[in-house]
Coordinates of C-alpha atoms and ligand atoms in Angstrom, one line a residue:
M478 CA -107.3 -83.3 57.6
S479 CA -104.8 -84.5 60.2
E480 CA -104.7 -87.7 59.1
L481 CA -103.5 -86.2 55.6
H482 CA -100.7 -84.3 57.6
Y483 CA -99.6 -86.9 58.8
E484 CA -99.1 -88.8 55.9
L485 CA -97.1 -85.8 54.4
D486 CA -95.1 -85.1 57.6
L487 CA -94.5 -89.4 57.3
L488 CA -93.4 -88.9 53.5
T489 CA -91.3 -85.5 54.1
A490 CA -89.4 -87.9 56.8
M491 CA -88.9 -90.5 54.8
N492 CA -87.9 -88.8 52.0
Q493 CA -85.5 -86.6 54.3
K494 CA -84.0 -89.9 55.5
L495 CA -83.6 -91.3 52.2
A496 CA -81.7 -88.6 51.1
G497 CA -79.6 -88.6 53.9
N498 CA -79.0 -92.3 53.0
E499 CA -78.2 -91.4 49.1
R500 CA -75.8 -88.8 50.6
M501 CA -74.0 -91.4 52.8
Y502 CA -73.7 -94.0 50.2
R503 CA -72.5 -91.3 48.3
M504 CA -70.0 -90.2 50.4
I505 CA -68.9 -93.7 51.8
C506 CA -68.5 -95.0 48.0
G507 CA -66.7 -91.3 47.1
M508 CA -63.9 -92.7 49.8
S509 CA -63.4 -95.5 48.7
S510 CA -60.6 -96.5 46.1
S511 CA -63.0 -98.4 43.9
A512 CA -65.6 -97.7 41.5
F513 CA -69.2 -98.9 41.4
I514 CA -71.6 -99.5 38.9
Y515 CA -75.1 -99.9 40.0
Y516 CA -77.7 -101.4 37.9
N517 CA -81.7 -101.8 38.4
F518 CA -83.2 -104.3 35.9
N519 CA -87.2 -103.1 36.9
E520 CA -86.2 -99.7 36.3
N521 CA -83.4 -100.1 33.8
R522 CA -81.2 -97.9 35.9
I523 CA -77.6 -97.6 35.8
E524 CA -75.5 -95.3 38.3
V525 CA -71.8 -94.8 38.4
L526 CA -70.2 -93.7 42.1
G527 CA -66.9 -93.8 43.7
C528 CA -64.1 -93.1 41.5
F529 CA -64.8 -93.9 38.2
Q530 CA -63.8 -90.7 36.9
K531 CA -60.4 -91.3 38.2
F532 CA -60.1 -94.9 36.2
F533 CA -62.1 -94.1 33.0
H534 CA -62.2 -91.3 30.6
F535 CA -65.7 -91.7 29.4
Q536 CA -69.0 -91.4 31.1
I537 CA -72.0 -94.5 31.8
R538 CA -75.2 -93.4 31.0
S539 CA -77.1 -96.8 29.6
L540 CA -75.8 -100.6 29.7
M541 CA -74.9 -99.4 25.9
D542 CA -71.9 -97.6 27.2
L543 CA -70.7 -100.3 28.8
S544 CA -69.2 -101.1 25.4
H545 CA -66.7 -98.4 26.4
I546 CA -65.1 -100.3 29.2
F547 CA -65.3 -103.7 27.3
A548 CA -63.0 -101.6 24.9
S549 CA -60.9 -100.5 27.2
V550 CA -59.5 -103.8 28.4
M551 CA -57.0 -105.8 26.1
D552 CA -58.6 -108.2 24.0
E553 CA -57.8 -111.5 25.6
F554 CA -59.8 -110.7 28.7
E555 CA -63.2 -109.0 27.1
N556 CA -65.0 -112.5 27.1
N557 CA -64.1 -113.0 30.9
L558 CA -65.1 -109.6 31.7
R559 CA -68.5 -109.6 29.3
G560 CA -68.8 -112.6 31.6
V561 CA -68.5 -110.8 34.7
F562 CA -70.8 -107.9 33.6
F563 CA -73.8 -110.0 32.7
G564 CA -73.4 -113.0 35.4
E565 CA -77.1 -112.9 35.5
E566 CA -77.4 -114.7 32.1
K567 CA -75.7 -117.6 33.7
G568 CA -77.6 -117.2 37.5
L569 CA -74.6 -116.3 39.0
E570 CA -74.7 -114.1 42.3
N571 CA -71.0 -113.6 42.4
A572 CA -67.7 -113.4 39.5
S573 CA -65.0 -111.5 39.2
C574 CA -62.2 -111.4 37.0
E575 CA -58.9 -109.5 37.0
C576 CA -58.2 -107.5 33.2
C577 CA -55.3 -105.2 32.0
L578 CA -56.0 -102.4 30.4
Q579 CA -54.9 -101.2 26.7
D580 CA -52.0 -99.3 27.9
G581 CA -50.8 -103.2 28.9
K582 CA -49.8 -101.7 32.5
T583 CA -52.7 -100.7 34.9
W584 CA -54.6 -103.9 36.2
M585 CA -58.2 -103.7 37.3
Q586 CA -60.4 -106.1 39.4
F587 CA -64.1 -106.7 38.3
E588 CA -66.2 -108.0 40.5
V589 CA -70.4 -108.6 40.3
N590 CA -73.0 -108.9 43.0
I591 CA -76.6 -109.5 41.8
T592 CA -79.7 -109.9 43.4
Y593 CA -82.6 -112.1 42.6
D594 CA -86.5 -112.1 43.4
E595 CA -87.8 -115.0 44.7
N596 CA -88.8 -116.1 40.9
K597 CA -84.7 -116.0 40.6
K598 CA -85.5 -113.0 38.3
P599 CA -82.5 -110.8 39.0
I600 CA -83.3 -107.4 40.7
E601 CA -80.4 -105.3 40.8
K602 CA -76.4 -105.3 40.6
V603 CA -73.5 -103.8 41.7
I604 CA -70.0 -103.9 39.7
R605 CA -67.1 -103.1 41.4
I606 CA -64.0 -102.0 40.5
K607 CA -60.6 -101.8 41.6
D608 CA -57.2 -100.7 40.5
I609 CA -55.0 -104.0 41.4
T610 CA -51.9 -102.5 39.5
K611 CA -49.7 -102.3 42.6
R612 CA -50.7 -105.9 44.2
R613 CA -50.0 -107.4 40.8
K614 CA -46.3 -106.0 40.5
Q615 CA -45.8 -106.5 44.1
N616 CA -46.6 -110.3 43.3
E617 CA -45.0 -110.3 39.7
E618 CA -41.8 -109.2 42.4
L619 CA -42.5 -112.1 44.4
K620 CA -42.7 -114.4 41.5
Y621 CA -39.6 -113.0 39.9
M622 CA -37.7 -113.9 43.3
A623 CA -39.1 -117.0 43.8
Y624 CA -38.9 -118.3 40.1
Y625 CA -35.8 -116.4 39.0
D626 CA -32.0 -115.8 39.7
T627 CA -31.5 -112.5 40.7
L628 CA -27.7 -112.5 39.7
T629 CA -28.1 -113.9 35.9
G630 CA -31.7 -113.0 35.7
L631 CA -32.3 -116.6 34.4
Y632 CA -34.9 -119.1 35.9
N633 CA -33.7 -120.5 39.4
R634 CA -33.8 -124.3 39.9
N635 CA -37.0 -124.2 41.3
Y636 CA -38.8 -123.0 38.2
F637 CA -36.7 -125.1 36.2
V638 CA -37.7 -128.0 38.0
R639 CA -41.3 -126.8 37.7
V640 CA -41.1 -126.4 33.9
L641 CA -39.1 -129.7 33.5
S642 CA -41.9 -131.4 35.5
E643 CA -44.6 -130.3 33.3
W644 CA -42.8 -131.4 30.2
L645 CA -42.2 -134.8 31.3
R646 CA -45.6 -135.1 31.8
R647 CA -46.2 -134.0 28.1
A648 CA -43.3 -136.0 27.2
E649 CA -45.0 -138.8 28.3
A650 CA -48.3 -138.4 26.7
E651 CA -46.2 -137.6 23.4
H652 CA -43.6 -140.2 23.9
A653 CA -41.1 -137.3 23.0
V654 CA -37.8 -137.1 24.9
V655 CA -36.3 -133.9 27.2
A656 CA -32.5 -133.9 27.1
V657 CA -31.2 -132.0 30.6
M658 CA -27.9 -130.5 30.3
C659 CA -25.8 -129.3 33.1
I660 CA -23.2 -127.2 32.1
D661 CA -20.6 -126.3 34.8
I662 CA -17.3 -123.8 34.6
D663 CA -14.1 -125.5 34.3
D664 CA -11.8 -124.1 37.4
F665 CA -14.6 -121.4 38.7
K666 CA -12.7 -121.5 41.7
K667 CA -9.4 -120.4 40.4
I668 CA -11.2 -117.1 39.1
N669 CA -13.6 -116.7 42.3
D670 CA -10.5 -116.9 44.6
G671 CA -7.7 -115.3 42.1
L672 CA -9.8 -112.6 41.0
G673 CA -12.3 -112.0 43.6
M674 CA -15.8 -112.6 43.9
I675 CA -17.1 -109.5 41.9
A676 CA -15.5 -110.8 38.6
G677 CA -16.6 -114.2 39.6
D678 CA -20.3 -113.1 39.4
E679 CA -19.5 -110.8 36.4
M680 CA -18.2 -113.8 34.6
I681 CA -21.4 -115.9 35.5
Q682 CA -23.7 -113.3 34.5
S683 CA -21.8 -112.5 31.3
F684 CA -22.0 -116.6 30.6
G685 CA -25.8 -116.5 31.7
L686 CA -26.5 -113.6 29.7
F687 CA -24.6 -115.6 26.4
L688 CA -26.9 -118.6 27.4
K689 CA -30.1 -116.5 27.1
A690 CA -29.6 -114.5 24.2
E691 CA -28.2 -117.4 22.0
F692 CA -30.7 -120.2 23.2
K693 CA -34.1 -118.7 24.5
N694 CA -36.8 -120.4 22.8
E695 CA -40.0 -122.2 23.7
N696 CA -38.6 -125.7 23.8
T697 CA -35.6 -124.8 25.7
I698 CA -35.3 -123.6 29.0
I699 CA -32.2 -122.6 30.9
A700 CA -31.8 -121.7 34.7
H701 CA -28.6 -120.9 36.6
V702 CA -28.8 -123.2 39.9
N703 CA -25.8 -122.1 42.0
N704 CA -22.1 -121.0 41.6
D705 CA -21.2 -121.8 38.5
L706 CA -23.8 -124.6 37.7
F707 CA -26.1 -124.0 34.8
Y708 CA -29.1 -126.4 33.5
M709 CA -30.7 -126.4 30.3
A710 CA -33.4 -128.7 28.8
I711 CA -34.7 -128.9 25.6
Y712 CA -38.0 -130.6 24.7
E713 CA -37.8 -133.1 21.4
P714 CA -34.1 -132.3 20.9
V715 CA -33.5 -134.4 17.4
G716 CA -30.9 -137.1 18.8
H717 CA -27.3 -135.9 20.3
R718 CA -27.3 -133.4 17.4
S719 CA -29.3 -130.4 19.0
V720 CA -27.3 -130.9 22.3
D721 CA -23.9 -131.6 20.3
S722 CA -24.8 -128.1 17.9
I723 CA -25.7 -126.4 21.6
Y724 CA -22.2 -127.4 23.0
N725 CA -20.3 -126.4 19.9
T726 CA -22.1 -122.8 19.6
I727 CA -20.8 -122.7 23.3
R728 CA -17.5 -124.1 22.6
E729 CA -17.0 -121.6 20.0
K730 CA -18.4 -118.6 21.8
L731 CA -16.0 -119.6 24.8
K732 CA -13.1 -119.3 22.0
E733 CA -13.5 -115.6 22.7
P734 CA -12.5 -114.0 26.3
F735 CA -15.2 -112.4 28.2
V736 CA -14.1 -109.0 29.0
L737 CA -14.9 -107.9 32.7
S738 CA -16.1 -104.1 33.7
S739 CA -12.3 -103.7 35.1
S740 CA -11.3 -104.5 31.2
L741 CA -9.6 -107.9 32.6
S742 CA -10.5 -110.3 29.7
L743 CA -10.8 -113.9 30.6
K744 CA -11.1 -117.1 28.8
I745 CA -13.1 -120.0 30.2
T746 CA -14.2 -123.8 29.9
V747 CA -17.0 -125.5 30.7
C748 CA -17.8 -129.4 31.1
V749 CA -21.2 -130.5 30.2
G750 CA -23.4 -133.9 31.7
V751 CA -26.0 -134.9 29.4
A752 CA -29.2 -137.4 30.7
E753 CA -32.2 -138.0 28.3
Y754 CA -35.8 -138.8 29.3
P755 CA -36.9 -141.3 29.4
E756 CA -33.6 -143.4 29.3
A757 CA -31.6 -142.3 31.8
S758 CA -34.7 -141.6 34.2
K759 CA -38.2 -140.8 34.4
N760 CA -37.7 -138.9 37.3
I761 CA -37.1 -135.1 37.5
L762 CA -34.7 -134.9 40.0
E763 CA -32.9 -138.0 39.3
L764 CA -32.9 -136.7 35.7
M765 CA -31.0 -134.1 36.9
N766 CA -28.7 -135.7 39.0
C767 CA -27.6 -137.9 36.4
A768 CA -26.6 -135.1 34.0
E769 CA -24.8 -133.9 37.3
I770 CA -22.8 -137.1 37.7
V771 CA -22.1 -137.4 34.3
M772 CA -20.8 -133.6 34.2
F773 CA -18.2 -134.8 37.1
K774 CA -17.4 -137.4 34.9
A775 CA -16.4 -135.3 31.8
K776 CA -14.3 -133.1 35.0
A777 CA -12.5 -136.0 35.7
S778 CA -11.8 -137.3 32.1
G779 CA -10.1 -134.1 31.6
K780 CA -11.7 -130.5 30.9
D781 CA -13.7 -128.7 28.3
S782 CA -15.4 -131.7 27.1
I783 CA -19.1 -133.3 27.0
Q784 CA -20.6 -136.5 28.6
Y785 CA -23.5 -138.3 27.5
F786 CA -25.7 -140.7 30.0
E787 CA -24.2 -144.1 30.2
T788 CA -25.4 -146.7 32.8
P789 CA -22.1 -148.0 34.3
I790 CA -21.1 -143.9 35.1
L791 CA -24.2 -144.0 37.3
E792 CA -23.4 -147.4 38.8
D793 CA -19.6 -146.3 39.6
F794 CA -20.8 -143.2 41.3
R795 CA -23.3 -145.0 43.4
E796 CA -20.7 -147.9 44.3
N797 CA -18.0 -144.7 45.1
V798 CA -21.0 -143.3 47.4
Q799 CA -21.0 -146.4 49.5
L800 CA -17.5 -146.6 49.7
E801 CA -17.4 -143.0 51.0
N802 CA -20.1 -143.6 53.4
K803 CA -17.3 -146.8 54.4
L804 CA -14.5 -144.9 54.7
K805 CA -16.1 -142.4 57.2
D806 CA -16.8 -145.5 59.1
A807 CA -13.3 -146.9 58.7
L808 CA -11.7 -143.3 60.1
S809 CA -14.1 -143.4 63.0
E810 CA -13.6 -147.4 64.1
N811 CA -10.3 -147.2 63.7
R812 CA -10.1 -149.6 61.1
F813 CA -7.2 -148.4 59.1
E814 CA -3.6 -149.8 59.4
L815 CA -0.1 -148.6 58.1
Y816 CA 2.0 -151.2 56.9
Y817 CA 5.8 -150.4 56.0
Q818 CA 7.8 -151.5 53.3
P819 CA 11.7 -151.7 53.6
Q820 CA 14.0 -150.0 51.5
F821 CA 17.5 -150.9 51.1
D822 CA 20.8 -149.3 50.4
S823 CA 21.7 -151.1 47.0
K824 CA 25.6 -151.7 47.8
T825 CA 25.2 -152.4 51.4
K826 CA 22.0 -153.9 51.6
H827 CA 21.6 -151.7 55.0
L828 CA 17.9 -150.7 55.9
R829 CA 17.8 -147.1 54.8
G830 CA 14.3 -146.4 56.1
V831 CA 10.3 -147.9 55.2
E832 CA 7.5 -146.7 53.5
A833 CA 4.8 -146.5 55.0
L834 CA 1.3 -147.8 53.0
L835 CA -2.2 -146.9 54.0
R836 CA -4.2 -150.4 54.3
W837 CA -8.0 -150.6 55.4
K838 CA -9.4 -153.6 56.7
D839 CA -13.2 -154.2 56.1
D840 CA -16.1 -155.2 58.1
S841 CA -14.9 -159.3 56.8
G842 CA -11.5 -158.4 57.7
K843 CA -10.4 -158.1 54.3
M844 CA -7.3 -155.8 53.5
I845 CA -8.9 -153.3 50.7
S846 CA -5.7 -151.8 48.8
P847 CA -5.2 -148.2 48.8
G848 CA -5.2 -148.1 44.9
V849 CA -8.8 -148.2 45.2
F850 CA -9.9 -146.1 47.8
I851 CA -7.4 -143.5 47.8
P852 CA -8.8 -141.9 44.5
I853 CA -12.2 -142.0 46.0
A854 CA -11.1 -140.0 49.5
E855 CA -9.6 -137.9 47.2
Q856 CA -12.3 -137.1 45.5
S857 CA -14.5 -136.5 48.7
G858 CA -12.1 -134.8 50.4
M859 CA -11.8 -137.5 52.8
I860 CA -8.1 -137.5 52.3
V861 CA -7.7 -135.0 54.6
P862 CA -8.2 -136.6 58.0
I863 CA -7.4 -139.8 56.8
G864 CA -3.9 -138.2 55.6
T865 CA -3.4 -136.7 59.1
W866 CA -4.5 -140.3 60.9
V867 CA -1.3 -141.7 58.4
L868 CA 0.8 -139.0 59.8
E869 CA 0.5 -139.3 63.2
E870 CA 0.2 -142.6 63.4
G871 CA 3.7 -143.2 61.4
I872 CA 5.4 -140.7 63.1
S873 CA 4.7 -142.0 66.4
R874 CA 5.3 -145.5 65.5
F875 CA 8.4 -144.2 64.2
S876 CA 9.3 -142.3 67.0
K877 CA 9.0 -145.6 68.9
W878 CA 11.4 -147.5 66.9
K879 CA 13.9 -144.9 67.1
E880 CA 13.8 -144.6 71.0
K881 CA 14.0 -148.7 71.1
Y882 CA 16.6 -149.1 68.4
N883 CA 18.1 -145.8 68.0
K884 CA 19.2 -146.0 64.4
D885 CA 19.2 -143.9 61.6
L886 CA 16.3 -144.3 59.4
V887 CA 14.1 -142.5 57.3
I888 CA 10.5 -142.9 57.3
S889 CA 8.3 -142.1 54.2
L890 CA 4.9 -140.9 54.1
N891 CA 2.8 -140.5 51.0
I892 CA 1.1 -137.0 50.5
S893 CA -1.7 -136.7 48.3
A894 CA -2.0 -133.3 46.4
I895 CA -5.4 -132.4 48.1
Q896 CA -3.3 -132.6 51.5
Y897 CA -0.7 -130.9 50.5
K898 CA -2.8 -127.8 48.9
R899 CA -4.5 -127.2 52.7
P900 CA -2.8 -123.8 54.2
E901 CA -2.6 -126.1 57.6
F902 CA -0.9 -129.0 56.1
V903 CA 3.0 -127.7 57.2
Y904 CA 1.8 -126.4 60.0
N905 CA 0.2 -129.7 61.6
L906 CA 3.2 -131.5 60.2
L907 CA 5.7 -129.9 62.1
N908 CA 3.2 -130.1 65.2
I909 CA 2.9 -133.9 64.9
L910 CA 7.1 -134.0 64.6
K911 CA 7.3 -132.1 67.7
K912 CA 4.6 -134.1 69.9
Y913 CA 6.5 -137.2 68.7
N914 CA 9.9 -135.3 69.3
V915 CA 11.1 -136.9 65.8
N916 CA 13.7 -134.9 63.8
P917 CA 12.4 -133.4 60.8
C918 CA 15.3 -134.8 58.4
E919 CA 14.6 -138.6 59.3
V920 CA 11.0 -137.9 57.5
E921 CA 10.4 -138.0 54.1
L922 CA 7.7 -136.7 52.2
E923 CA 6.6 -138.3 48.9
I924 CA 4.6 -136.0 46.2
T925 CA 3.9 -137.1 43.0
E926 CA 4.0 -135.1 39.9
S927 CA 0.3 -134.2 40.2
V928 CA 0.9 -132.0 43.5
L929 CA 3.3 -129.8 40.9
I930 CA 1.1 -129.4 38.0
E931 CA -1.9 -127.7 39.4
D932 CA -0.2 -124.9 40.9
F933 CA 3.4 -124.5 40.6
E934 CA 4.4 -121.4 42.2
S935 CA 2.6 -121.9 45.2
V936 CA 3.8 -125.7 45.5
L937 CA 7.3 -124.7 44.8
E938 CA 7.0 -122.0 48.0
K939 CA 6.0 -124.7 50.4
L940 CA 8.3 -127.0 49.5
H941 CA 11.1 -124.5 50.2
V942 CA 9.4 -124.1 53.6
L943 CA 9.7 -127.9 54.0
K944 CA 13.3 -127.9 53.2
E945 CA 13.7 -125.0 55.9
Y946 CA 12.4 -127.2 58.4
G947 CA 14.9 -130.2 57.1
I948 CA 12.3 -132.3 56.2
K949 CA 12.9 -134.5 52.6
I950 CA 11.1 -134.2 49.6
S951 CA 11.0 -137.4 47.3
L952 CA 9.2 -137.2 44.1
D953 CA 7.3 -140.7 43.5
D954 CA 6.3 -142.6 40.7
F955 CA 9.1 -140.7 38.3
G956 CA 8.3 -141.9 34.9
T957 CA 4.8 -141.8 34.8
G958 CA 4.2 -138.3 34.2
F959 CA 5.4 -135.9 32.1
S960 CA 8.5 -136.4 33.9
S961 CA 10.9 -134.0 32.3
L962 CA 14.2 -134.2 33.2
S963 CA 15.1 -130.3 32.8
Y964 CA 12.2 -129.1 35.4
L965 CA 13.6 -131.2 37.8
K966 CA 16.6 -128.8 38.1
G967 CA 14.6 -126.1 39.7
L968 CA 12.6 -127.9 42.3
P969 CA 14.1 -128.7 45.9
I970 CA 13.8 -132.2 46.0
D971 CA 16.1 -135.0 47.7
T972 CA 15.2 -138.2 46.4
L973 CA 13.5 -139.5 43.1
K974 CA 11.4 -142.8 43.1
I975 CA 12.0 -144.4 39.7
D976 CA 8.7 -146.0 39.0
K977 CA 8.1 -149.7 38.5
S978 CA 6.9 -149.4 35.1
F979 CA 10.3 -149.0 34.2
I980 CA 12.2 -151.5 36.8
D981 CA 9.7 -154.0 35.1
T982 CA 11.1 -153.8 31.7
V983 CA 14.7 -152.5 32.5
I984 CA 16.3 -156.0 31.3
S985 CA 14.1 -156.7 28.4
D986 CA 13.8 -153.3 26.9
D987 CA 16.9 -151.8 25.6
S988 CA 15.4 -147.9 25.3
T989 CA 14.1 -148.7 29.1
R990 CA 17.7 -149.1 29.8
V991 CA 18.6 -146.1 28.3
I992 CA 16.1 -143.9 29.7
T993 CA 17.0 -145.5 33.4
E994 CA 20.7 -145.2 32.8
S995 CA 20.3 -141.4 32.1
I996 CA 17.8 -140.8 34.6
V997 CA 19.9 -141.8 37.7
S998 CA 23.2 -140.2 36.3
M999 CA 21.5 -136.7 36.0
V1000 CA 19.6 -137.1 39.5
K1001 CA 22.9 -137.7 40.8
K1002 CA 24.3 -134.9 39.3
L1003 CA 21.2 -133.2 40.8
G1004 CA 22.4 -134.5 44.4
C1005 CA 19.7 -136.6 44.8
E1006 CA 19.3 -140.1 46.1
T1007 CA 17.2 -142.6 43.5
V1008 CA 15.2 -145.4 44.8
A1009 CA 14.1 -147.8 42.4
E1010 CA 10.4 -149.1 43.0
G1011 CA 9.1 -152.6 42.5
V1012 CA 12.3 -154.5 42.1
E1013 CA 11.1 -158.1 42.2
T1014 CA 14.2 -159.9 40.7
E1015 CA 17.9 -160.5 41.5
E1016 CA 18.6 -159.4 37.8
Q1017 CA 16.9 -156.1 38.1
Y1018 CA 18.6 -155.9 41.4
E1019 CA 22.0 -156.8 40.1
Y1020 CA 21.4 -154.2 37.3
L1021 CA 20.5 -151.4 39.6
K1022 CA 23.5 -151.9 41.8
E1023 CA 25.5 -151.5 38.6
I1024 CA 24.1 -148.6 37.5
D1025 CA 24.3 -146.8 40.8
C1026 CA 21.0 -146.5 42.0
D1027 CA 21.4 -145.6 45.5
N1028 CA 18.3 -147.5 47.1
I1029 CA 16.1 -150.6 46.4
Q1030 CA 12.4 -151.1 47.1
G1031 CA 10.7 -154.4 46.4
F1032 CA 9.2 -157.6 46.8
L1033 CA 12.7 -159.2 46.3
L1034 CA 13.5 -157.5 49.2
G1035 CA 10.8 -156.8 51.4
R1036 CA 7.1 -156.9 51.2
P1037 CA 4.7 -154.1 52.8
M1038 CA 3.8 -155.7 56.3
P1039 CA 2.4 -155.0 59.6
A1040 CA 4.5 -153.0 62.0
N1041 CA 5.2 -155.8 64.5
E1042 CA 7.2 -157.5 61.5
I1043 CA 8.9 -154.6 60.3
E1044 CA 10.2 -154.0 63.6
K1045 CA 11.6 -157.4 63.7
I1046 CA 13.5 -156.0 60.6
I1047 CA 14.6 -152.9 61.9
A1048 CA 15.7 -154.9 64.9
N1049 CA 17.7 -157.1 62.5
S1050 CA 18.8 -154.7 60.8
L1051 CA 21.3 -153.2 63.7
S1052 CA 23.4 -156.8 64.5
L1053 CA 24.3 -156.7 60.6
L1054 CA 26.0 -153.0 61.2
Ligands
C2E25 P1 3.3 -146.0 45.6 O1 3.7 -144.6 46.4 O2 3.7 -146.0 44.4 O3 3.6 -147.1 46.6 C1 4.2 -148.3 46.1 C2 3.0 -149.6 45.6 O4 3.6 -150.8 45.1 C3 2.7 -150.1 47.0 O5 1.5 -150.8 46.9 C4 3.3 -151.4 47.1 O6 2.7 -152.6 48.0 C5 3.8 -151.9 45.6 N1 5.1 -152.5 45.6 C6 6.3 -152.4 46.4 N2 7.2 -153.3 45.7 C7 6.5 -154.1 44.8 C8 6.8 -155.1 43.9 O7 7.9 -155.6 44.0 N3 6.0 -155.2 43.0 C9 4.8 -155.2 43.2 N4 4.2 -155.7 42.2 N5 4.3 -154.0 43.4 C10 5.0 -153.6 44.9 P2 -0.1 -150.0 47.7 O8 0.7 -150.2 49.0 O9 -1.1 -150.9 47.0 O10 -0.1 -148.6 47.4 C11 -0.5 -148.2 46.1 C12 -0.4 -146.6 45.8 O11 -1.6 -146.2 46.9 C13 0.6 -145.9 46.3 O12 1.5 -146.0 45.4 C14 0.2 -144.8 46.9 O13 0.2 -144.0 46.0 C15 -1.2 -144.8 47.4 N6 -0.7 -144.7 48.7 C16 -0.5 -146.0 49.7 N7 -0.6 -145.4 51.0 C17 -1.1 -144.2 51.2 C18 -1.0 -143.1 51.9 O14 -0.8 -143.3 53.3 N8 -1.5 -141.8 51.3 C19 -1.6 -141.8 50.0 N9 -1.9 -140.6 49.7 N10 -1.5 -142.7 49.4 C20 -1.1 -143.7 49.4
CA26 CA1 5.2 -144.0 47.3
CA27 CA1 5.7 -144.9 43.7

């Protein structure tokens, strides 16, 4: 009897413990943010715990009811989900999947855990269901930030490179072509500087939106890479035709101005560089680089244009990069030198002054002409420190000659447009003059029309400032640009240099003679001095003297020469007086 009692007590105690455990599990599951489906294979018992009711508005009482869950996810996820729910069919212990519900917004994670007996027969399984919408959204945002450009909503460089690398792999297998277009807005800096960054950003945004709306399709990807630079890739374009037609559509659109929120309307043009896989390169970054290089080529040969990849463009570019590096070394290793070419009064043959001309002695001691390296120095911005060196070297040398020979002379210095545009240019020049105690009226700055073309108003203002300090301004290479005599009237210039191309044909060609004569007489009326450049023959000299051209510079009377040689000419000129 007591044994029976004992067993009863034990059973009651066990029951109580089991009930306690069950309460505990239910409490824990109730507090969890997940839902659980428990299934016992032997008993064919299914139970639902946790916040199942919060997620789904139906009950699960038997295995049949699971079909409601499969119906609640979007079709494309259903197969995966069934695989997770019935993992035992494949002998899995764990499996999981993420599915989007039919509302298109809610994401759920389903995870199964199955236990087996020693004969590998499943005993029970638990499926945990978790709402992962928030995590997915955060991931999406991170992905967005990682792949998209926040200003335009277009892809960013990273994503572009990623897709392009996939495309190139595919193109290799399919023997297809991929065209990469690099699109850059012309003079964007002017918009940004002139109208402010907000207007600049708006412009970029509008242009980006247009590209997206116009060209979005599965064979095209568009990215905003930085500033005003966009990239576009086209899988399997039909020859140049598809790229041309994209370019023409862009140009057509750009005929209309963009209207900004400030109701300002703005017209822009773009330059486009195109490089194709596999012709230009098989490497993604190189291919993008080629497109950018030829885009710069399009910029250099005039704005509002397109340039397709050609091997020589790349070779030139590489050579220029090498030269640019050498220029940097030359500056730090002091391998530049100034030569000086004398200018003489045509009537008296007295020395008027000297023009400083830059020379570069390369590693082998060979002199490299400025015609080769100045354009590269200008492109790379190296002209600014080089130009400062020229000013300092020329003016300090000139100051020594003045001290030694005390002769009235002018030193002419060539100033490139880039140097001239720098806000600190006038200040630096005045400082150098002060440092070497040189009178500003003995210094003549030679500028070309390119200085005037870009920003006439601000250049004019600077010219007036220079003039106020007494510095002379000379217009170089007259006759090679648009050279209209009428605009000369408005310019505060002191000297006009007639370009060598006129002097070359002045004897043989009647019309050149007529033009040269009218230039000289007109310039005289304006109160300016004239200098004829590149005078090589006695005949040219005699003719120029006759038509009253004031000064002569050229190989006939003196080539550009090192400082010690020109010093002899300066010393000589004193004895001639
Ligand atoms: P530029 O200012 O027109 O200089 C005159 C050029 O004509 C010089 O070439 C000179 O050597 C050359 N020349 C002078 N007389 C004759 C002649 O009778 N016959 C021939 N065939 N040529 C003559 P260079 O020294 O090679 O300079 C070329 C250009 O490089 C210059 O043309 C100038 O635009 C630029 N340059 C030279 N030095 C500097 C500099 O310090 N700064 C800047 N920004 N440019 C410079
Ligand atoms: Ca010159
Ligand atoms: Ca010249």
